[in-house]
Short mmCIF file of N, CA and C in Angstrom, two decimals:
data_model
loop_
_atom_site.label_atom_id
_atom_site.label_comp_id
_atom_site.label_asym_id
_atom_site.label_seq_id
_atom_site.Cartn_x
_atom_site.Cartn_y
_atom_site.Cartn_z
N MET H 792 91.10 -16.18 25.36
CA MET H 792 89.65 -16.18 25.35
C MET H 792 89.13 -17.08 26.47
N THR H 793 88.20 -16.58 27.24
CA THR H 793 87.60 -17.35 28.32
C THR H 793 86.61 -18.36 27.75
N SER H 794 86.66 -19.58 28.27
CA SER H 794 85.72 -20.60 27.83
C SER H 794 84.32 -20.29 28.33
N LYS H 795 83.34 -20.73 27.55
CA LYS H 795 81.94 -20.60 27.95
C LYS H 795 81.35 -22.01 27.97
N TYR H 796 80.79 -22.35 29.12
CA TYR H 796 80.27 -23.69 29.34
C TYR H 796 78.75 -23.68 29.35
N TRP H 797 78.18 -24.81 28.93
CA TRP H 797 76.73 -24.99 28.89
C TRP H 797 76.43 -26.33 29.55
N ILE H 798 75.51 -26.35 30.49
CA ILE H 798 75.15 -27.58 31.19
C ILE H 798 73.64 -27.76 31.10
N THR H 799 73.20 -28.93 30.64
CA THR H 799 71.77 -29.18 30.52
C THR H 799 71.49 -30.68 30.43
N PHE H 800 70.21 -31.00 30.39
CA PHE H 800 69.72 -32.35 30.17
C PHE H 800 69.29 -32.50 28.73
N ILE H 801 69.41 -33.68 28.19
CA ILE H 801 68.74 -33.98 26.93
C ILE H 801 67.49 -34.76 27.31
N GLY H 802 66.34 -34.21 26.96
CA GLY H 802 65.07 -34.88 27.21
C GLY H 802 64.54 -35.49 25.93
N SER H 803 63.26 -35.76 25.92
CA SER H 803 62.65 -36.40 24.75
C SER H 803 62.39 -35.41 23.61
N SER H 804 62.58 -34.12 23.84
CA SER H 804 62.43 -33.10 22.80
C SER H 804 63.79 -32.48 22.50
N PRO H 805 64.50 -33.00 21.51
CA PRO H 805 65.86 -32.52 21.25
C PRO H 805 65.95 -31.01 20.99
N PHE H 806 64.92 -30.44 20.37
CA PHE H 806 65.01 -29.01 20.05
C PHE H 806 64.84 -28.13 21.28
N ALA H 807 64.42 -28.69 22.39
CA ALA H 807 64.43 -27.91 23.64
C ALA H 807 65.88 -27.61 24.02
N VAL H 808 66.78 -28.52 23.72
CA VAL H 808 68.21 -28.31 23.97
C VAL H 808 68.80 -27.39 22.89
N ILE H 809 68.60 -27.77 21.65
CA ILE H 809 69.20 -27.07 20.50
C ILE H 809 68.75 -25.61 20.46
N ASN H 810 67.45 -25.37 20.59
CA ASN H 810 66.92 -24.02 20.45
C ASN H 810 67.37 -23.08 21.56
N THR H 811 67.53 -23.60 22.76
CA THR H 811 67.98 -22.72 23.85
C THR H 811 69.43 -22.31 23.63
N VAL H 812 70.27 -23.24 23.21
CA VAL H 812 71.65 -22.89 22.86
C VAL H 812 71.64 -21.86 21.73
N TRP H 813 70.85 -22.10 20.72
CA TRP H 813 70.75 -21.24 19.54
C TRP H 813 70.31 -19.83 19.95
N ALA H 814 69.28 -19.74 20.79
CA ALA H 814 68.77 -18.44 21.25
C ALA H 814 69.82 -17.71 22.08
N ALA H 815 70.55 -18.44 22.91
CA ALA H 815 71.61 -17.81 23.71
C ALA H 815 72.72 -17.28 22.79
N CYS H 816 73.05 -18.04 21.76
CA CYS H 816 74.06 -17.58 20.79
C CYS H 816 73.60 -16.27 20.14
N LYS H 817 72.34 -16.22 19.77
CA LYS H 817 71.80 -14.99 19.14
C LYS H 817 71.92 -13.79 20.08
N GLU H 818 71.88 -14.05 21.38
CA GLU H 818 71.98 -12.96 22.36
C GLU H 818 73.41 -12.74 22.85
N GLY H 819 74.37 -13.48 22.29
CA GLY H 819 75.76 -13.21 22.60
C GLY H 819 76.46 -14.20 23.52
N TYR H 820 75.74 -15.17 24.07
CA TYR H 820 76.40 -16.19 24.88
C TYR H 820 76.60 -17.42 23.99
N VAL H 821 77.84 -17.62 23.54
CA VAL H 821 78.15 -18.70 22.61
C VAL H 821 79.06 -19.71 23.32
N PRO H 822 78.49 -20.83 23.75
CA PRO H 822 79.30 -21.81 24.48
C PRO H 822 80.24 -22.58 23.56
N ASP H 823 81.42 -22.89 24.08
CA ASP H 823 82.35 -23.72 23.32
C ASP H 823 82.49 -25.11 23.92
N SER H 824 81.93 -25.30 25.11
CA SER H 824 82.00 -26.59 25.79
C SER H 824 80.63 -26.89 26.40
N LEU H 825 80.07 -28.04 26.03
CA LEU H 825 78.74 -28.40 26.50
C LEU H 825 78.76 -29.73 27.22
N MET H 826 78.13 -29.77 28.39
CA MET H 826 77.96 -31.00 29.16
C MET H 826 76.48 -31.33 29.13
N LEU H 827 76.15 -32.46 28.55
CA LEU H 827 74.76 -32.86 28.38
C LEU H 827 74.48 -34.11 29.20
N PHE H 828 73.62 -33.97 30.20
CA PHE H 828 73.22 -35.13 30.98
C PHE H 828 72.13 -35.86 30.21
N VAL H 829 72.24 -37.18 30.19
CA VAL H 829 71.32 -37.99 29.40
C VAL H 829 70.68 -39.04 30.29
N ASN H 830 69.36 -39.08 30.26
CA ASN H 830 68.62 -40.13 30.95
C ASN H 830 68.99 -41.46 30.29
N GLU H 831 69.37 -42.43 31.09
CA GLU H 831 69.79 -43.74 30.57
C GLU H 831 68.73 -44.39 29.68
N GLU H 832 67.46 -44.01 29.88
CA GLU H 832 66.36 -44.62 29.13
C GLU H 832 66.06 -43.89 27.82
N LEU H 833 66.72 -42.77 27.56
CA LEU H 833 66.41 -41.94 26.40
C LEU H 833 66.83 -42.63 25.10
N SER H 834 66.02 -42.43 24.07
CA SER H 834 66.33 -43.04 22.78
C SER H 834 67.57 -42.39 22.16
N GLU H 835 68.31 -43.18 21.44
CA GLU H 835 69.50 -42.69 20.74
C GLU H 835 69.14 -41.62 19.72
N THR H 836 67.92 -41.67 19.20
CA THR H 836 67.49 -40.69 18.20
C THR H 836 67.57 -39.28 18.75
N SER H 837 67.08 -39.07 19.96
CA SER H 837 67.12 -37.73 20.58
C SER H 837 68.56 -37.27 20.78
N ILE H 838 69.39 -38.17 21.28
CA ILE H 838 70.80 -37.84 21.53
C ILE H 838 71.50 -37.50 20.22
N ASN H 839 71.27 -38.32 19.19
CA ASN H 839 71.91 -38.09 17.90
C ASN H 839 71.45 -36.79 17.25
N THR H 840 70.18 -36.46 17.40
CA THR H 840 69.67 -35.19 16.85
C THR H 840 70.41 -34.02 17.48
N VAL H 841 70.55 -34.04 18.79
CA VAL H 841 71.26 -32.97 19.50
C VAL H 841 72.72 -32.92 19.05
N ARG H 842 73.36 -34.08 18.97
CA ARG H 842 74.78 -34.13 18.58
C ARG H 842 75.00 -33.68 17.13
N GLN H 843 74.01 -33.86 16.27
CA GLN H 843 74.13 -33.42 14.88
C GLN H 843 73.90 -31.91 14.74
N TRP H 844 72.90 -31.38 15.44
CA TRP H 844 72.51 -29.98 15.28
C TRP H 844 73.42 -29.00 16.01
N LEU H 845 73.84 -29.32 17.23
CA LEU H 845 74.61 -28.34 18.00
C LEU H 845 75.88 -27.87 17.29
N PRO H 846 76.69 -28.76 16.72
CA PRO H 846 77.88 -28.26 16.01
C PRO H 846 77.52 -27.34 14.84
N ILE H 847 76.44 -27.64 14.15
CA ILE H 847 76.01 -26.80 13.02
C ILE H 847 75.68 -25.40 13.51
N VAL H 848 74.92 -25.31 14.59
CA VAL H 848 74.56 -24.01 15.17
C VAL H 848 75.81 -23.28 15.64
N LEU H 849 76.65 -23.96 16.40
CA LEU H 849 77.81 -23.30 17.00
C LEU H 849 78.84 -22.85 15.98
N VAL H 850 79.02 -23.61 14.89
CA VAL H 850 79.94 -23.19 13.83
C VAL H 850 79.50 -21.85 13.26
N GLU H 851 78.20 -21.65 13.14
CA GLU H 851 77.67 -20.37 12.62
C GLU H 851 78.02 -19.20 13.53
N TYR H 852 78.35 -19.48 14.77
CA TYR H 852 78.70 -18.43 15.73
C TYR H 852 80.19 -18.45 16.08
N GLY H 853 80.99 -19.10 15.22
CA GLY H 853 82.43 -19.03 15.35
C GLY H 853 83.11 -20.13 16.15
N ILE H 854 82.35 -21.10 16.63
CA ILE H 854 82.95 -22.21 17.39
C ILE H 854 83.17 -23.37 16.41
N LYS H 855 84.40 -23.50 15.95
CA LYS H 855 84.70 -24.49 14.91
C LYS H 855 84.67 -25.93 15.40
N GLU H 856 85.13 -26.15 16.63
CA GLU H 856 85.15 -27.51 17.18
C GLU H 856 84.64 -27.49 18.61
N PRO H 857 83.32 -27.42 18.78
CA PRO H 857 82.79 -27.40 20.14
C PRO H 857 83.04 -28.74 20.85
N SER H 858 83.27 -28.65 22.14
CA SER H 858 83.41 -29.85 22.96
C SER H 858 82.00 -30.20 23.46
N ILE H 859 81.51 -31.36 23.04
CA ILE H 859 80.17 -31.79 23.44
C ILE H 859 80.32 -33.14 24.13
N ARG H 860 80.08 -33.15 25.44
CA ARG H 860 80.20 -34.38 26.21
C ARG H 860 78.83 -34.78 26.76
N THR H 861 78.60 -36.08 26.80
CA THR H 861 77.36 -36.58 27.40
C THR H 861 77.72 -37.45 28.60
N LEU H 862 76.82 -37.44 29.55
CA LEU H 862 77.00 -38.25 30.76
C LEU H 862 75.66 -38.89 31.08
N ASN H 863 75.63 -40.22 31.09
CA ASN H 863 74.40 -40.93 31.42
C ASN H 863 74.10 -40.83 32.90
N VAL H 864 72.85 -40.55 33.22
CA VAL H 864 72.42 -40.49 34.62
C VAL H 864 71.12 -41.26 34.77
N ASN H 865 70.91 -41.74 35.96
CA ASN H 865 69.66 -42.42 36.30
C ASN H 865 68.59 -41.35 36.49
N GLU H 866 67.51 -41.47 35.75
CA GLU H 866 66.45 -40.46 35.75
C GLU H 866 65.92 -40.15 37.15
N THR H 867 65.89 -41.13 38.02
CA THR H 867 65.36 -40.89 39.36
C THR H 867 66.47 -40.80 40.42
N GLY H 868 67.70 -40.65 39.98
CA GLY H 868 68.81 -40.47 40.91
C GLY H 868 68.95 -39.00 41.28
N PHE H 869 67.99 -38.51 42.05
CA PHE H 869 67.91 -37.07 42.36
C PHE H 869 69.20 -36.53 42.96
N HIS H 870 69.75 -37.24 43.93
CA HIS H 870 70.99 -36.78 44.57
C HIS H 870 72.16 -36.83 43.58
N GLU H 871 72.17 -37.87 42.77
CA GLU H 871 73.21 -38.01 41.75
C GLU H 871 73.15 -36.84 40.76
N ILE H 872 71.95 -36.51 40.31
CA ILE H 872 71.77 -35.40 39.37
C ILE H 872 72.24 -34.09 40.01
N LYS H 873 71.83 -33.85 41.25
CA LYS H 873 72.24 -32.63 41.97
C LYS H 873 73.76 -32.57 42.09
N ASP H 874 74.37 -33.71 42.45
CA ASP H 874 75.83 -33.76 42.59
C ASP H 874 76.54 -33.52 41.27
N PHE H 875 76.00 -34.07 40.17
CA PHE H 875 76.60 -33.86 38.85
C PHE H 875 76.59 -32.37 38.49
N TYR H 876 75.44 -31.74 38.69
CA TYR H 876 75.35 -30.30 38.40
C TYR H 876 76.35 -29.53 39.25
N GLY H 877 76.35 -29.80 40.55
CA GLY H 877 77.25 -29.09 41.46
C GLY H 877 78.71 -29.26 41.09
N SER H 878 79.12 -30.49 40.79
CA SER H 878 80.53 -30.72 40.47
C SER H 878 80.92 -30.10 39.13
N CYS H 879 80.02 -30.15 38.16
CA CYS H 879 80.31 -29.51 36.86
C CYS H 879 80.46 -28.01 37.02
N ILE H 880 79.52 -27.39 37.71
CA ILE H 880 79.58 -25.94 37.90
C ILE H 880 80.85 -25.57 38.65
N SER H 881 81.16 -26.29 39.71
CA SER H 881 82.37 -25.99 40.50
C SER H 881 83.63 -26.10 39.66
N SER H 882 83.75 -27.16 38.87
CA SER H 882 84.98 -27.34 38.10
C SER H 882 85.06 -26.35 36.94
N PHE H 883 83.93 -26.03 36.32
CA PHE H 883 83.94 -25.09 35.19
C PHE H 883 84.13 -23.65 35.65
N LYS H 884 83.69 -23.34 36.86
CA LYS H 884 83.74 -21.96 37.37
C LYS H 884 85.16 -21.41 37.35
N GLU H 885 86.13 -22.27 37.59
CA GLU H 885 87.53 -21.86 37.61
C GLU H 885 88.06 -21.56 36.21
N LYS H 886 87.37 -22.07 35.19
CA LYS H 886 87.88 -21.99 33.82
C LYS H 886 87.15 -20.97 32.95
N GLY H 887 85.97 -20.53 33.37
CA GLY H 887 85.24 -19.61 32.50
C GLY H 887 83.83 -19.31 32.98
N GLU H 888 83.01 -18.94 32.03
CA GLU H 888 81.62 -18.56 32.29
C GLU H 888 80.73 -19.79 32.16
N ILE H 889 79.67 -19.86 32.96
CA ILE H 889 78.81 -21.04 32.98
C ILE H 889 77.35 -20.66 32.78
N ALA H 890 76.69 -21.42 31.89
CA ALA H 890 75.24 -21.28 31.71
C ALA H 890 74.60 -22.63 32.00
N VAL H 891 73.54 -22.60 32.79
CA VAL H 891 72.74 -23.79 33.07
C VAL H 891 71.42 -23.59 32.34
N ASP H 892 71.02 -24.57 31.56
CA ASP H 892 69.76 -24.50 30.82
C ASP H 892 68.74 -25.41 31.50
N ILE H 893 67.63 -24.82 31.93
CA ILE H 893 66.60 -25.61 32.62
C ILE H 893 65.42 -25.94 31.71
N THR H 894 65.52 -25.62 30.42
CA THR H 894 64.40 -25.82 29.49
C THR H 894 64.05 -27.29 29.30
N PRO H 895 65.01 -28.15 28.91
CA PRO H 895 64.64 -29.54 28.64
C PRO H 895 64.54 -30.38 29.91
N GLY H 896 63.95 -31.54 29.74
CA GLY H 896 63.86 -32.48 30.86
C GLY H 896 62.56 -32.35 31.63
N ARG H 897 62.41 -33.22 32.59
CA ARG H 897 61.21 -33.21 33.43
C ARG H 897 61.28 -32.07 34.43
N LYS H 898 60.15 -31.75 35.02
CA LYS H 898 60.08 -30.61 35.94
C LYS H 898 61.08 -30.72 37.07
N TYR H 899 61.19 -31.91 37.68
CA TYR H 899 62.11 -32.03 38.81
C TYR H 899 63.56 -31.87 38.37
N MET H 900 63.87 -32.28 37.13
CA MET H 900 65.23 -32.09 36.62
C MET H 900 65.53 -30.59 36.46
N SER H 901 64.54 -29.87 35.95
CA SER H 901 64.69 -28.42 35.80
C SER H 901 64.82 -27.74 37.16
N ALA H 902 64.05 -28.22 38.13
CA ALA H 902 64.13 -27.64 39.48
C ALA H 902 65.51 -27.87 40.08
N ILE H 903 66.04 -29.08 39.92
CA ILE H 903 67.38 -29.39 40.43
C ILE H 903 68.42 -28.53 39.71
N ALA H 904 68.29 -28.42 38.39
CA ALA H 904 69.24 -27.62 37.61
C ALA H 904 69.20 -26.16 38.04
N MET H 905 68.01 -25.62 38.23
CA MET H 905 67.89 -24.22 38.64
C MET H 905 68.49 -24.00 40.03
N ALA H 906 68.16 -24.89 40.96
CA ALA H 906 68.70 -24.77 42.32
C ALA H 906 70.23 -24.81 42.30
N ALA H 907 70.79 -25.73 41.52
CA ALA H 907 72.25 -25.84 41.43
C ALA H 907 72.85 -24.59 40.78
N GLY H 908 72.21 -24.12 39.71
CA GLY H 908 72.71 -22.94 39.03
C GLY H 908 72.74 -21.71 39.91
N ILE H 909 71.69 -21.54 40.71
CA ILE H 909 71.62 -20.39 41.62
C ILE H 909 72.59 -20.57 42.79
N SER H 910 72.53 -21.74 43.45
CA SER H 910 73.35 -21.93 44.65
C SER H 910 74.85 -22.00 44.35
N GLU H 911 75.20 -22.53 43.18
CA GLU H 911 76.62 -22.65 42.81
C GLU H 911 77.10 -21.42 42.04
N ASN H 912 76.23 -20.44 41.89
CA ASN H 912 76.58 -19.15 41.28
C ASN H 912 77.01 -19.26 39.81
N ALA H 913 76.22 -20.01 39.02
CA ALA H 913 76.44 -20.02 37.57
C ALA H 913 76.19 -18.59 37.06
N ASN H 914 76.80 -18.25 35.95
CA ASN H 914 76.62 -16.91 35.40
C ASN H 914 75.23 -16.70 34.82
N HIS H 915 74.67 -17.78 34.27
CA HIS H 915 73.35 -17.70 33.64
C HIS H 915 72.54 -18.94 33.99
N VAL H 916 71.24 -18.76 34.17
CA VAL H 916 70.30 -19.88 34.28
C VAL H 916 69.22 -19.59 33.25
N TYR H 917 69.31 -20.27 32.11
CA TYR H 917 68.43 -19.97 30.98
C TYR H 917 67.19 -20.86 30.94
N TYR H 918 66.11 -20.24 30.47
CA TYR H 918 64.87 -20.96 30.15
C TYR H 918 64.34 -20.38 28.85
N LEU H 919 64.06 -21.23 27.88
CA LEU H 919 63.46 -20.78 26.63
C LEU H 919 61.96 -20.99 26.72
N HIS H 920 61.25 -19.87 26.86
CA HIS H 920 59.79 -19.91 27.01
C HIS H 920 59.15 -19.95 25.62
N LEU H 921 58.47 -21.04 25.35
CA LEU H 921 57.76 -21.21 24.09
C LEU H 921 56.30 -20.84 24.33
N LYS H 922 55.82 -19.84 23.63
CA LYS H 922 54.48 -19.30 23.89
C LYS H 922 53.37 -20.03 23.14
N ASP H 923 53.74 -21.02 22.34
CA ASP H 923 52.74 -21.78 21.59
C ASP H 923 53.28 -23.19 21.38
N SER H 924 52.57 -24.18 21.90
CA SER H 924 53.05 -25.56 21.82
C SER H 924 53.10 -26.09 20.38
N LEU H 925 52.49 -25.36 19.47
CA LEU H 925 52.55 -25.72 18.05
C LEU H 925 54.00 -25.82 17.57
N TYR H 926 54.88 -25.05 18.19
CA TYR H 926 56.28 -24.99 17.76
C TYR H 926 57.21 -25.88 18.57
N GLN H 927 56.63 -26.70 19.43
CA GLN H 927 57.45 -27.60 20.24
C GLN H 927 58.21 -28.56 19.33
N ASP H 928 59.49 -28.71 19.60
CA ASP H 928 60.40 -29.58 18.86
C ASP H 928 60.54 -29.21 17.38
N LYS H 929 60.47 -27.91 17.12
CA LYS H 929 60.76 -27.36 15.79
C LYS H 929 62.04 -26.53 15.90
N PRO H 930 62.83 -26.44 14.83
CA PRO H 930 64.04 -25.60 14.88
C PRO H 930 63.69 -24.14 15.13
N LEU H 931 64.55 -23.45 15.84
CA LEU H 931 64.33 -22.05 16.20
C LEU H 931 64.04 -21.18 14.99
N SER H 932 64.69 -21.48 13.87
CA SER H 932 64.49 -20.68 12.66
C SER H 932 63.07 -20.76 12.12
N LEU H 933 62.30 -21.76 12.55
CA LEU H 933 60.91 -21.91 12.10
C LEU H 933 59.90 -21.37 13.11
N ILE H 934 60.38 -20.82 14.21
CA ILE H 934 59.51 -20.29 15.26
C ILE H 934 59.49 -18.77 15.16
N PRO H 935 58.31 -18.17 14.98
CA PRO H 935 58.25 -16.70 14.94
C PRO H 935 58.85 -16.12 16.23
N ALA H 936 59.61 -15.05 16.09
CA ALA H 936 60.31 -14.45 17.23
C ALA H 936 59.37 -14.11 18.37
N HIS H 937 58.16 -13.68 18.07
CA HIS H 937 57.22 -13.31 19.13
C HIS H 937 56.60 -14.52 19.83
N LYS H 938 56.93 -15.73 19.36
CA LYS H 938 56.38 -16.94 19.96
C LYS H 938 57.35 -17.62 20.93
N CYS H 939 58.54 -17.05 21.10
CA CYS H 939 59.47 -17.61 22.08
C CYS H 939 60.30 -16.50 22.69
N GLN H 940 60.76 -16.75 23.91
CA GLN H 940 61.55 -15.75 24.63
C GLN H 940 62.59 -16.47 25.48
N LEU H 941 63.85 -16.07 25.30
CA LEU H 941 64.92 -16.60 26.14
C LEU H 941 64.97 -15.76 27.41
N ILE H 942 64.86 -16.42 28.55
CA ILE H 942 64.87 -15.73 29.84
C ILE H 942 66.09 -16.21 30.62
N ASP H 943 66.87 -15.27 31.11
CA ASP H 943 67.98 -15.60 32.01
C ASP H 943 67.44 -15.38 33.42
N LEU H 944 67.01 -16.46 34.05
CA LEU H 944 66.39 -16.37 35.37
C LEU H 944 67.35 -15.83 36.42
N LYS H 945 68.62 -16.10 36.27
CA LYS H 945 69.61 -15.56 37.20
C LYS H 945 69.59 -14.04 37.15
N LYS H 946 69.62 -13.50 35.96
CA LYS H 946 69.59 -12.04 35.79
C LYS H 946 68.24 -11.47 36.21
N GLU H 947 67.19 -12.20 35.92
CA GLU H 947 65.83 -11.78 36.29
C GLU H 947 65.71 -11.61 37.80
N PHE H 948 66.22 -12.59 38.55
CA PHE H 948 66.14 -12.52 40.01
C PHE H 948 67.08 -11.47 40.57
N GLU H 949 68.26 -11.33 39.97
CA GLU H 949 69.19 -10.30 40.43
C GLU H 949 68.61 -8.91 40.20
N HIS H 950 67.93 -8.76 39.06
CA HIS H 950 67.34 -7.46 38.69
C HIS H 950 66.25 -7.05 39.68
N THR H 951 65.46 -8.03 40.11
CA THR H 951 64.37 -7.72 41.04
C THR H 951 64.83 -7.73 42.48
N GLY H 952 66.03 -8.25 42.72
CA GLY H 952 66.55 -8.32 44.09
C GLY H 952 65.97 -9.47 44.88
N LYS H 953 65.23 -10.37 44.22
CA LYS H 953 64.61 -11.51 44.91
C LYS H 953 65.22 -12.79 44.41
N GLN H 954 65.54 -13.69 45.34
CA GLN H 954 66.05 -15.01 44.94
C GLN H 954 65.34 -16.11 45.62
#
C-alpha cells in the first residue's frame, strides 16, 4: 500500500486542520502520515485538540495508527517555512502521494503552502471553503454539507489548464 502524506499548519482554529483532513477522507484521500507545522507562539490547547481529533477521524477510515508529527516554526520565518514545505514534499514524493492543505494558518502561510504544493508537484493542494463563518471551528459533522466545500486547487488548475 502506498503511503499518503498530509502537510499543513496548525493555526488558532484547530478544526480548520481537522475538518479538511476529515473532508478529504470522505472523498477518498485518507492520509496515514501527517506533518503539522506549528507556530512557536500557538497555544498548546490548539495543538492538543488537533492531536486528539485526528486519530479519531482517521481510525474511522481504516488508519489504525496514523503517524502525526509536529514541527515548530517561527511564524515570520518565511524562507524557513518555504524550505520546510519544499523538503517535506521532496522527501515524501519518493514514498507516496502528497496532499498540502492551505486552509489553516495566516494568509501568507497559505500562500507559501500553495506555492510549494504547486511548484514541488504535490498530488493535491486542498482548501476547505466554509460558506458561513457561523460554522468556523466546529466539527465537520455539525456543518451542513451545503455550507462547506473541499476544493483541490491542484486539480482545479489542471482542469482549466491555468496555473
